[in-house]
mmCIF file of C-alpha atoms in Angstrom:
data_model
loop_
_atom_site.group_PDB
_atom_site.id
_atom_site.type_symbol
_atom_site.label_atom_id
_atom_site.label_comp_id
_atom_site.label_asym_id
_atom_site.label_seq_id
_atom_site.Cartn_x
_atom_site.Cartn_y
_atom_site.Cartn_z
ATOM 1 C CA UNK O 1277 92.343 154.177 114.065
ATOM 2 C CA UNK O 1278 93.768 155.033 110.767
ATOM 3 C CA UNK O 1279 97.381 155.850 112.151
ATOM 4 C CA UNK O 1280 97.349 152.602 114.089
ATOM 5 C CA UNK O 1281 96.363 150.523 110.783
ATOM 6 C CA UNK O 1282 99.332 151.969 108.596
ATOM 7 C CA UNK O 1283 101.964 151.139 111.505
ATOM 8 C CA UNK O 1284 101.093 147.770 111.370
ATOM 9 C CA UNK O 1285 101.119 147.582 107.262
ATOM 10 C CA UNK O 1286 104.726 149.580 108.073
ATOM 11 C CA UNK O 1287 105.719 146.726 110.620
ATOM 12 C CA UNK O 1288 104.974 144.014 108.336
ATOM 13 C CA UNK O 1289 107.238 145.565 105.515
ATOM 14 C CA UNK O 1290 110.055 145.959 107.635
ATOM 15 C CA UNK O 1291 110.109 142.060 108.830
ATOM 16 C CA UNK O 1292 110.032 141.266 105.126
ATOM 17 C CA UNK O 1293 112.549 143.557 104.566
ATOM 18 C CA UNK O 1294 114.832 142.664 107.222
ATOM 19 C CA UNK O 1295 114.101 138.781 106.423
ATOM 20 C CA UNK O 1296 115.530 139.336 102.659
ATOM 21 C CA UNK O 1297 118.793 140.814 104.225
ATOM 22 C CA UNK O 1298 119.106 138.241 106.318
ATOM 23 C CA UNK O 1299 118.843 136.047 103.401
ATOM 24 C CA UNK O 1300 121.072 137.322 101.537
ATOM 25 C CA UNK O 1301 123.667 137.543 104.063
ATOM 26 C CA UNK O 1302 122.876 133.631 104.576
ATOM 27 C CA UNK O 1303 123.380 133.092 100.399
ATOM 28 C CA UNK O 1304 126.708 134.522 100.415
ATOM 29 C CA UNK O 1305 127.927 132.537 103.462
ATOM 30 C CA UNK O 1306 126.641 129.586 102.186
ATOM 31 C CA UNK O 1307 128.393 130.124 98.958
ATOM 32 C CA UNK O 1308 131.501 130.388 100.475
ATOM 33 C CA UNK O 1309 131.425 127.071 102.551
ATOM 34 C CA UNK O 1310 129.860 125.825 99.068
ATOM 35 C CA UNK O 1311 126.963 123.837 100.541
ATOM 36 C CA UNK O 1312 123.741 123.765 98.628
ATOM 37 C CA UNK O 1313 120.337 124.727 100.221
ATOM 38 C CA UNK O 1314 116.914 123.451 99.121
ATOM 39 C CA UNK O 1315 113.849 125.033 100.759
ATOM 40 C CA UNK O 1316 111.312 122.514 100.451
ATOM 41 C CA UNK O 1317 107.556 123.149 100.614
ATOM 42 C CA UNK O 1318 104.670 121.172 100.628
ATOM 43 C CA UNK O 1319 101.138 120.553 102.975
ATOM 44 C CA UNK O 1320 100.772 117.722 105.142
ATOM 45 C CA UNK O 1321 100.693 114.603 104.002
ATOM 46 C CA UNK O 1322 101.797 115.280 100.712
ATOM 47 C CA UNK O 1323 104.611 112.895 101.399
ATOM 48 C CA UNK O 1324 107.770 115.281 102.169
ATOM 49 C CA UNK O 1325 109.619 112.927 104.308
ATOM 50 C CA UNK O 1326 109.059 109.398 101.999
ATOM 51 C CA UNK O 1327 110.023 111.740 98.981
ATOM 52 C CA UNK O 1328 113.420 113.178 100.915
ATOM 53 C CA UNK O 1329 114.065 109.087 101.898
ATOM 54 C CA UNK O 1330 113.918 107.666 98.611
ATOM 55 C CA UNK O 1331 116.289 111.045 97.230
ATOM 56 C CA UNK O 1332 119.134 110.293 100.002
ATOM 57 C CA UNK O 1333 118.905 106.544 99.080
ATOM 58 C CA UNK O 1334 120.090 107.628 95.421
ATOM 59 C CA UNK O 1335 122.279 110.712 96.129
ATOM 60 C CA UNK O 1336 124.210 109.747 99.714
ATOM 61 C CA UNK O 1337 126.780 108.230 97.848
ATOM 62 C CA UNK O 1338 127.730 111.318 95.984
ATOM 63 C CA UNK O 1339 126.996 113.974 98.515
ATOM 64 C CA UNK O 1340 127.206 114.225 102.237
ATOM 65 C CA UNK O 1341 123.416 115.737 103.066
ATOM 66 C CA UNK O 1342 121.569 117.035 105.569
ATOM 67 C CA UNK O 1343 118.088 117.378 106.367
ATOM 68 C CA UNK O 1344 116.469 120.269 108.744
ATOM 69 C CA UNK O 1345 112.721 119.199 109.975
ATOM 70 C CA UNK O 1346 110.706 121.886 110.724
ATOM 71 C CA UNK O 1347 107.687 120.967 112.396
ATOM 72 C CA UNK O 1348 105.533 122.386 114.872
ATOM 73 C CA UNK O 1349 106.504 119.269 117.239
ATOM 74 C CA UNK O 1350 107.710 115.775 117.650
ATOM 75 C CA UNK O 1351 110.985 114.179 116.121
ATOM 76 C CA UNK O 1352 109.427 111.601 114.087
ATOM 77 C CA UNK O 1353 110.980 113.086 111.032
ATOM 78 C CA UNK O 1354 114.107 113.898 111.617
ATOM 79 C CA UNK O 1355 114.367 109.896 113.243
ATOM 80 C CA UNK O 1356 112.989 108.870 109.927
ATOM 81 C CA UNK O 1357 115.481 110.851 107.352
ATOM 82 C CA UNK O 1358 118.442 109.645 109.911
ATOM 83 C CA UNK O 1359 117.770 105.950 109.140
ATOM 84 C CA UNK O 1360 117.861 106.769 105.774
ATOM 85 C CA UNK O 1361 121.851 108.211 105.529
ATOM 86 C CA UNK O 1362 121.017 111.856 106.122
ATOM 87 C CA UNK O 1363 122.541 113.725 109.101
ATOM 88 C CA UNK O 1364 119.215 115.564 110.271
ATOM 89 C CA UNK O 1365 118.400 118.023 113.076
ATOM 90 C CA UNK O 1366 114.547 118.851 114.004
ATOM 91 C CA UNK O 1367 113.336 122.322 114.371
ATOM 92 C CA UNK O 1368 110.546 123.258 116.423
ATOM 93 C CA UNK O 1369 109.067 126.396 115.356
ATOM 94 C CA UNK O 1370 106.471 126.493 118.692
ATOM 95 C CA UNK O 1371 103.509 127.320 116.273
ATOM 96 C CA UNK O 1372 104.875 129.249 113.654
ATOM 97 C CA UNK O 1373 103.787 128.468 110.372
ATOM 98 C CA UNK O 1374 107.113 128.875 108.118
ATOM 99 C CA UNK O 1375 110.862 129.396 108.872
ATOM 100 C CA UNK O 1376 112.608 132.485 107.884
ATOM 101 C CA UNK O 1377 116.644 133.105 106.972
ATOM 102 C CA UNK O 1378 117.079 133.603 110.602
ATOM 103 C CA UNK O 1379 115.212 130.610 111.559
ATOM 104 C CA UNK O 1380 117.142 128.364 109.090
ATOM 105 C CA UNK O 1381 120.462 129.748 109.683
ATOM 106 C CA UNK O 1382 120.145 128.375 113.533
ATOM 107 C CA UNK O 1383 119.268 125.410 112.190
ATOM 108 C CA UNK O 1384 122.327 124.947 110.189
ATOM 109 C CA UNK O 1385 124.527 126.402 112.425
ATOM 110 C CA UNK O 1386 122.982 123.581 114.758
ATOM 111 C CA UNK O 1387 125.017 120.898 112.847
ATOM 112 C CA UNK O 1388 127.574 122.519 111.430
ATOM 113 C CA UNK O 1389 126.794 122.344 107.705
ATOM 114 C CA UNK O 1390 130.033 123.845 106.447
ATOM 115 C CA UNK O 1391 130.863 119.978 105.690
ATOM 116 C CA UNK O 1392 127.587 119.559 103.967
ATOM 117 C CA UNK O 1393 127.232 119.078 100.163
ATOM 118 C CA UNK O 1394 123.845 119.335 100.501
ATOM 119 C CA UNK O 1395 121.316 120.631 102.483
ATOM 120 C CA UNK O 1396 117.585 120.614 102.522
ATOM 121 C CA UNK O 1397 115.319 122.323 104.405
ATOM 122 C CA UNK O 1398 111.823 120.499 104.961
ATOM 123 C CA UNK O 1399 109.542 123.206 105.721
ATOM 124 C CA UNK O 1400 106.295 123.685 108.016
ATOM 125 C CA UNK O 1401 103.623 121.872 105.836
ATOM 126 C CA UNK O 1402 101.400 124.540 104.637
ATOM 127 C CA UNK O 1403 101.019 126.561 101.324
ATOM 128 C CA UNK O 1404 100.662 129.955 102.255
ATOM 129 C CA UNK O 1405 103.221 131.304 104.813
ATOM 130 C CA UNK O 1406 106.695 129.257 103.317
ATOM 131 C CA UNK O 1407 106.008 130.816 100.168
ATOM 132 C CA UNK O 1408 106.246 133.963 101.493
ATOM 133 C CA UNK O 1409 109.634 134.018 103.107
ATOM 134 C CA UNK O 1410 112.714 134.085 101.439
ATOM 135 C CA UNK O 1411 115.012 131.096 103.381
ATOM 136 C CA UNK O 1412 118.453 131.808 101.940
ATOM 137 C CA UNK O 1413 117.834 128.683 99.720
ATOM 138 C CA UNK O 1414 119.280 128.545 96.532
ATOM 139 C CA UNK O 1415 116.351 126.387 95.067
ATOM 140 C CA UNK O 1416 112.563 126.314 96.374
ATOM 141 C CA UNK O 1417 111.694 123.260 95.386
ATOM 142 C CA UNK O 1418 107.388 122.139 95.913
ATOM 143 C CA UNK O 1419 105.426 118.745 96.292
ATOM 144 C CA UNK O 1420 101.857 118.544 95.313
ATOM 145 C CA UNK O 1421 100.372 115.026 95.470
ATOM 146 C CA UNK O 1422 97.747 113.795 93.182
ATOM 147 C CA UNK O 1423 95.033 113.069 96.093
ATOM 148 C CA UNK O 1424 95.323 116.529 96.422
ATOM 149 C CA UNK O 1425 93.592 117.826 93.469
ATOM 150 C CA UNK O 1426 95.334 119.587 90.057
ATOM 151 C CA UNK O 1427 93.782 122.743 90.419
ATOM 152 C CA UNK O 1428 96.461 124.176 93.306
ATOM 153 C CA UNK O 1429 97.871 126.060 91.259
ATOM 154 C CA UNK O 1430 94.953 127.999 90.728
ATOM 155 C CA UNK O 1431 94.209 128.421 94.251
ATOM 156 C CA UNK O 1432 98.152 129.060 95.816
ATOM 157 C CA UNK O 1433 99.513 130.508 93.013
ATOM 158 C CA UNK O 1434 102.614 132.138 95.260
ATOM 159 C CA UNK O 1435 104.337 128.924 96.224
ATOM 160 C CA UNK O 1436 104.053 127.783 92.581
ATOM 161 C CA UNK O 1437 105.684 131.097 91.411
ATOM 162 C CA UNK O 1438 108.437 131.032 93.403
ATOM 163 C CA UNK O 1439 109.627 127.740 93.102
ATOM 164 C CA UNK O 1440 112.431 126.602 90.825
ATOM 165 C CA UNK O 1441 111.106 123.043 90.257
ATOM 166 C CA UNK O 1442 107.481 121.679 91.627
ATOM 167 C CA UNK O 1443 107.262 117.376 92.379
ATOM 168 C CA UNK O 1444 104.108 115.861 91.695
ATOM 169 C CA UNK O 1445 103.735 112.731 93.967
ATOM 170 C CA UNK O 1446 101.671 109.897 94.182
ATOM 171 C CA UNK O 1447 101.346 109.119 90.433
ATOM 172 C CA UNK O 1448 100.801 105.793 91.354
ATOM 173 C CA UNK O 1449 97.454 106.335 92.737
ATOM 174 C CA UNK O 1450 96.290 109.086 89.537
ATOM 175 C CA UNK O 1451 93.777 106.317 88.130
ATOM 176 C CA UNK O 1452 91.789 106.408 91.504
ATOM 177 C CA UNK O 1453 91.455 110.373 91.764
ATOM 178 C CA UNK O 1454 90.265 113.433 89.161
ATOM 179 C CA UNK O 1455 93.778 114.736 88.963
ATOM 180 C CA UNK O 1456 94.309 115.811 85.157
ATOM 181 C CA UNK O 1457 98.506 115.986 84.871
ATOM 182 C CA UNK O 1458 98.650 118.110 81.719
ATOM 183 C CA UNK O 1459 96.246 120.526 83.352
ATOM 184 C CA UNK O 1460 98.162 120.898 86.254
ATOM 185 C CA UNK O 1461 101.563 121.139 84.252
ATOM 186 C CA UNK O 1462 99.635 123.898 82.011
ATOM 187 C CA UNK O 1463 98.839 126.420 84.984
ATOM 188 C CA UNK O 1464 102.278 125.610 86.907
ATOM 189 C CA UNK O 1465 103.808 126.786 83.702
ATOM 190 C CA UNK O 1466 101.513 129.559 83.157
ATOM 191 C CA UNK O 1467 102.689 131.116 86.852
ATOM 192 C CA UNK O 1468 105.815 130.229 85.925
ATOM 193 C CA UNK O 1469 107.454 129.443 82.748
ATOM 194 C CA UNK O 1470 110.555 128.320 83.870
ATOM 195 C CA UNK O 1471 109.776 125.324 86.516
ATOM 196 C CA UNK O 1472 110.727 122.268 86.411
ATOM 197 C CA UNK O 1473 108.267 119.442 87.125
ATOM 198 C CA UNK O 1474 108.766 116.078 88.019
ATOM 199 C CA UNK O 1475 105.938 113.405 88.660
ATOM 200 C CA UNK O 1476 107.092 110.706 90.504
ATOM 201 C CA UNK O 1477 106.014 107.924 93.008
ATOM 202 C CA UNK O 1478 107.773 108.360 96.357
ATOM 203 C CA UNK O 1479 106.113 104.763 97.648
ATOM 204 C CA UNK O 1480 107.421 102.932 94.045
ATOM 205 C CA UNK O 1481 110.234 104.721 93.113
ATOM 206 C CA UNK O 1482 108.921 105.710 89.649
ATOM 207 C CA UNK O 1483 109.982 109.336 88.283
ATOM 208 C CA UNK O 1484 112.993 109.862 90.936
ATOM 209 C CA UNK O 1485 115.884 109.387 88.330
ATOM 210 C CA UNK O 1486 115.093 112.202 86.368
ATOM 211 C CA UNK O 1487 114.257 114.299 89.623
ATOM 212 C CA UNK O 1488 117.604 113.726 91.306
ATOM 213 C CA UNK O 1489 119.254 114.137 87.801
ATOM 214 C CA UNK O 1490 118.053 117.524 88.400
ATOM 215 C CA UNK O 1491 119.359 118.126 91.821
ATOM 216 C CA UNK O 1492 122.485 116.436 91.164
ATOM 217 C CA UNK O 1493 123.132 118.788 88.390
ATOM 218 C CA UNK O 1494 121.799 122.123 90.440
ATOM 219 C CA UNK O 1495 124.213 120.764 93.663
ATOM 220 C CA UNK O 1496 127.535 120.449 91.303
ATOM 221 C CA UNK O 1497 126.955 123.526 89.682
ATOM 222 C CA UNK O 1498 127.128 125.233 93.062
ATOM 223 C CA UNK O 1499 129.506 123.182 95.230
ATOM 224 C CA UNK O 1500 132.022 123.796 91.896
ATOM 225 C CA UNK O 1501 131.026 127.715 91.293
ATOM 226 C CA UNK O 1502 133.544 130.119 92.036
ATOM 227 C CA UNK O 1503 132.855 132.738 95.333
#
């Protein structure tokens, strides 16, 4: 009983380990066709999709971007980002719960990203597993939305810790719900220091300037860094 429990805890470190190789095998190619990669986390219904449609609106000008949907089924996404000026594939991940650097790379080797600027990866909604593989994304970028609650960081710490910049959406519906902002900020920053946070309004429009100000600024910096 005992020798069968360690081969499991065994097994589990060697996907992890294998899945950061892969990663970083996916980094270096994706520096050298300079494309950008954002891993982007959330749970359902935090508003992924609406937040990814108003950020093309503003940046498809400048960039040429891609979207990967990762959902467990259906298209509806990847239809919806499309309409929007994005080039998008869906992935279905038949149940899984998160994509991994092998997952993602089929995905972008599904439409050719090499003439990509920009590429962002909408992950499987969920707060645990995402945060726990490493995608090959330069940036892991979060939304929490208000309805939510402000205490997630608390209770996921992970995802919070590993992101380079966390989106709070749905500030225009704070005044109906307990959701203290400067709380929230406080623990995000306590996990980690150096994350960026952006409220914004992905049904108004509020807050998205200084958001894609940010990824504007992250994208040049790579697309103009040398290999």
């Amino acid at each position: 009983m005992s020798d069968n429990l360690w081969k499991v805890l065994e097994v589990k470190e060697s996907i992890l380990k294998n899945n950061d190789q892969e990663a970083a095998v996916l980094k270096e190619k994706l520096k050298k066709q300079k494309t950008m990669l954002i891993n982007l986390m959330s749970s359902p219904g935090s508003g992924k999709t609406t937040t990814l449609c108003q950020t093309i609106s503003r940046l498809k000008d400048s960039y040429a971007i891609g979207v990967m949907e990762a959902d467990i089924d259906s298209d509806v996404d990847a239809e919806t980002v499309s309409k929007a000026g994005a080039r998008a594939i869906q992935l279905h991940t038949g149940g899984m719960c998160h994509l991994d650097a092998c997952m993602t790379e089929q995905g972008l080797d599904g439409f050719n990203s090499a003439d990509l600027d920009l590429v962002v990866l909408e992950n499987v909604g969920n707060l645990v597993c995402p945060a726990e593989f490493d995608t090959g994304a330069q940036k892991n970028v979060m939304i929490l939305s208000v309805p939510e609650g402000c205490d997630k960081p608390l209770k996921y710490p992970l995802i919070f810790e590993v992101c380079d910049a966390v989106i709070i959406n749905k500030i225009d519906v704070m005044s109906y719900f307990d959701f203290d902002i400067e709380k929230c900020s406080q623990w995000i920053h306590e996990l980690n220091p150096k994350a960026e946070i952006f409220p914004v309004s992905a049904k108004t429009g509020e807050g998205f300037e200084s958001w894609c100000t940010w990824l504007s600024k992250e994208t040049d910096a790579w697309i103009s860094r040398e290999n």
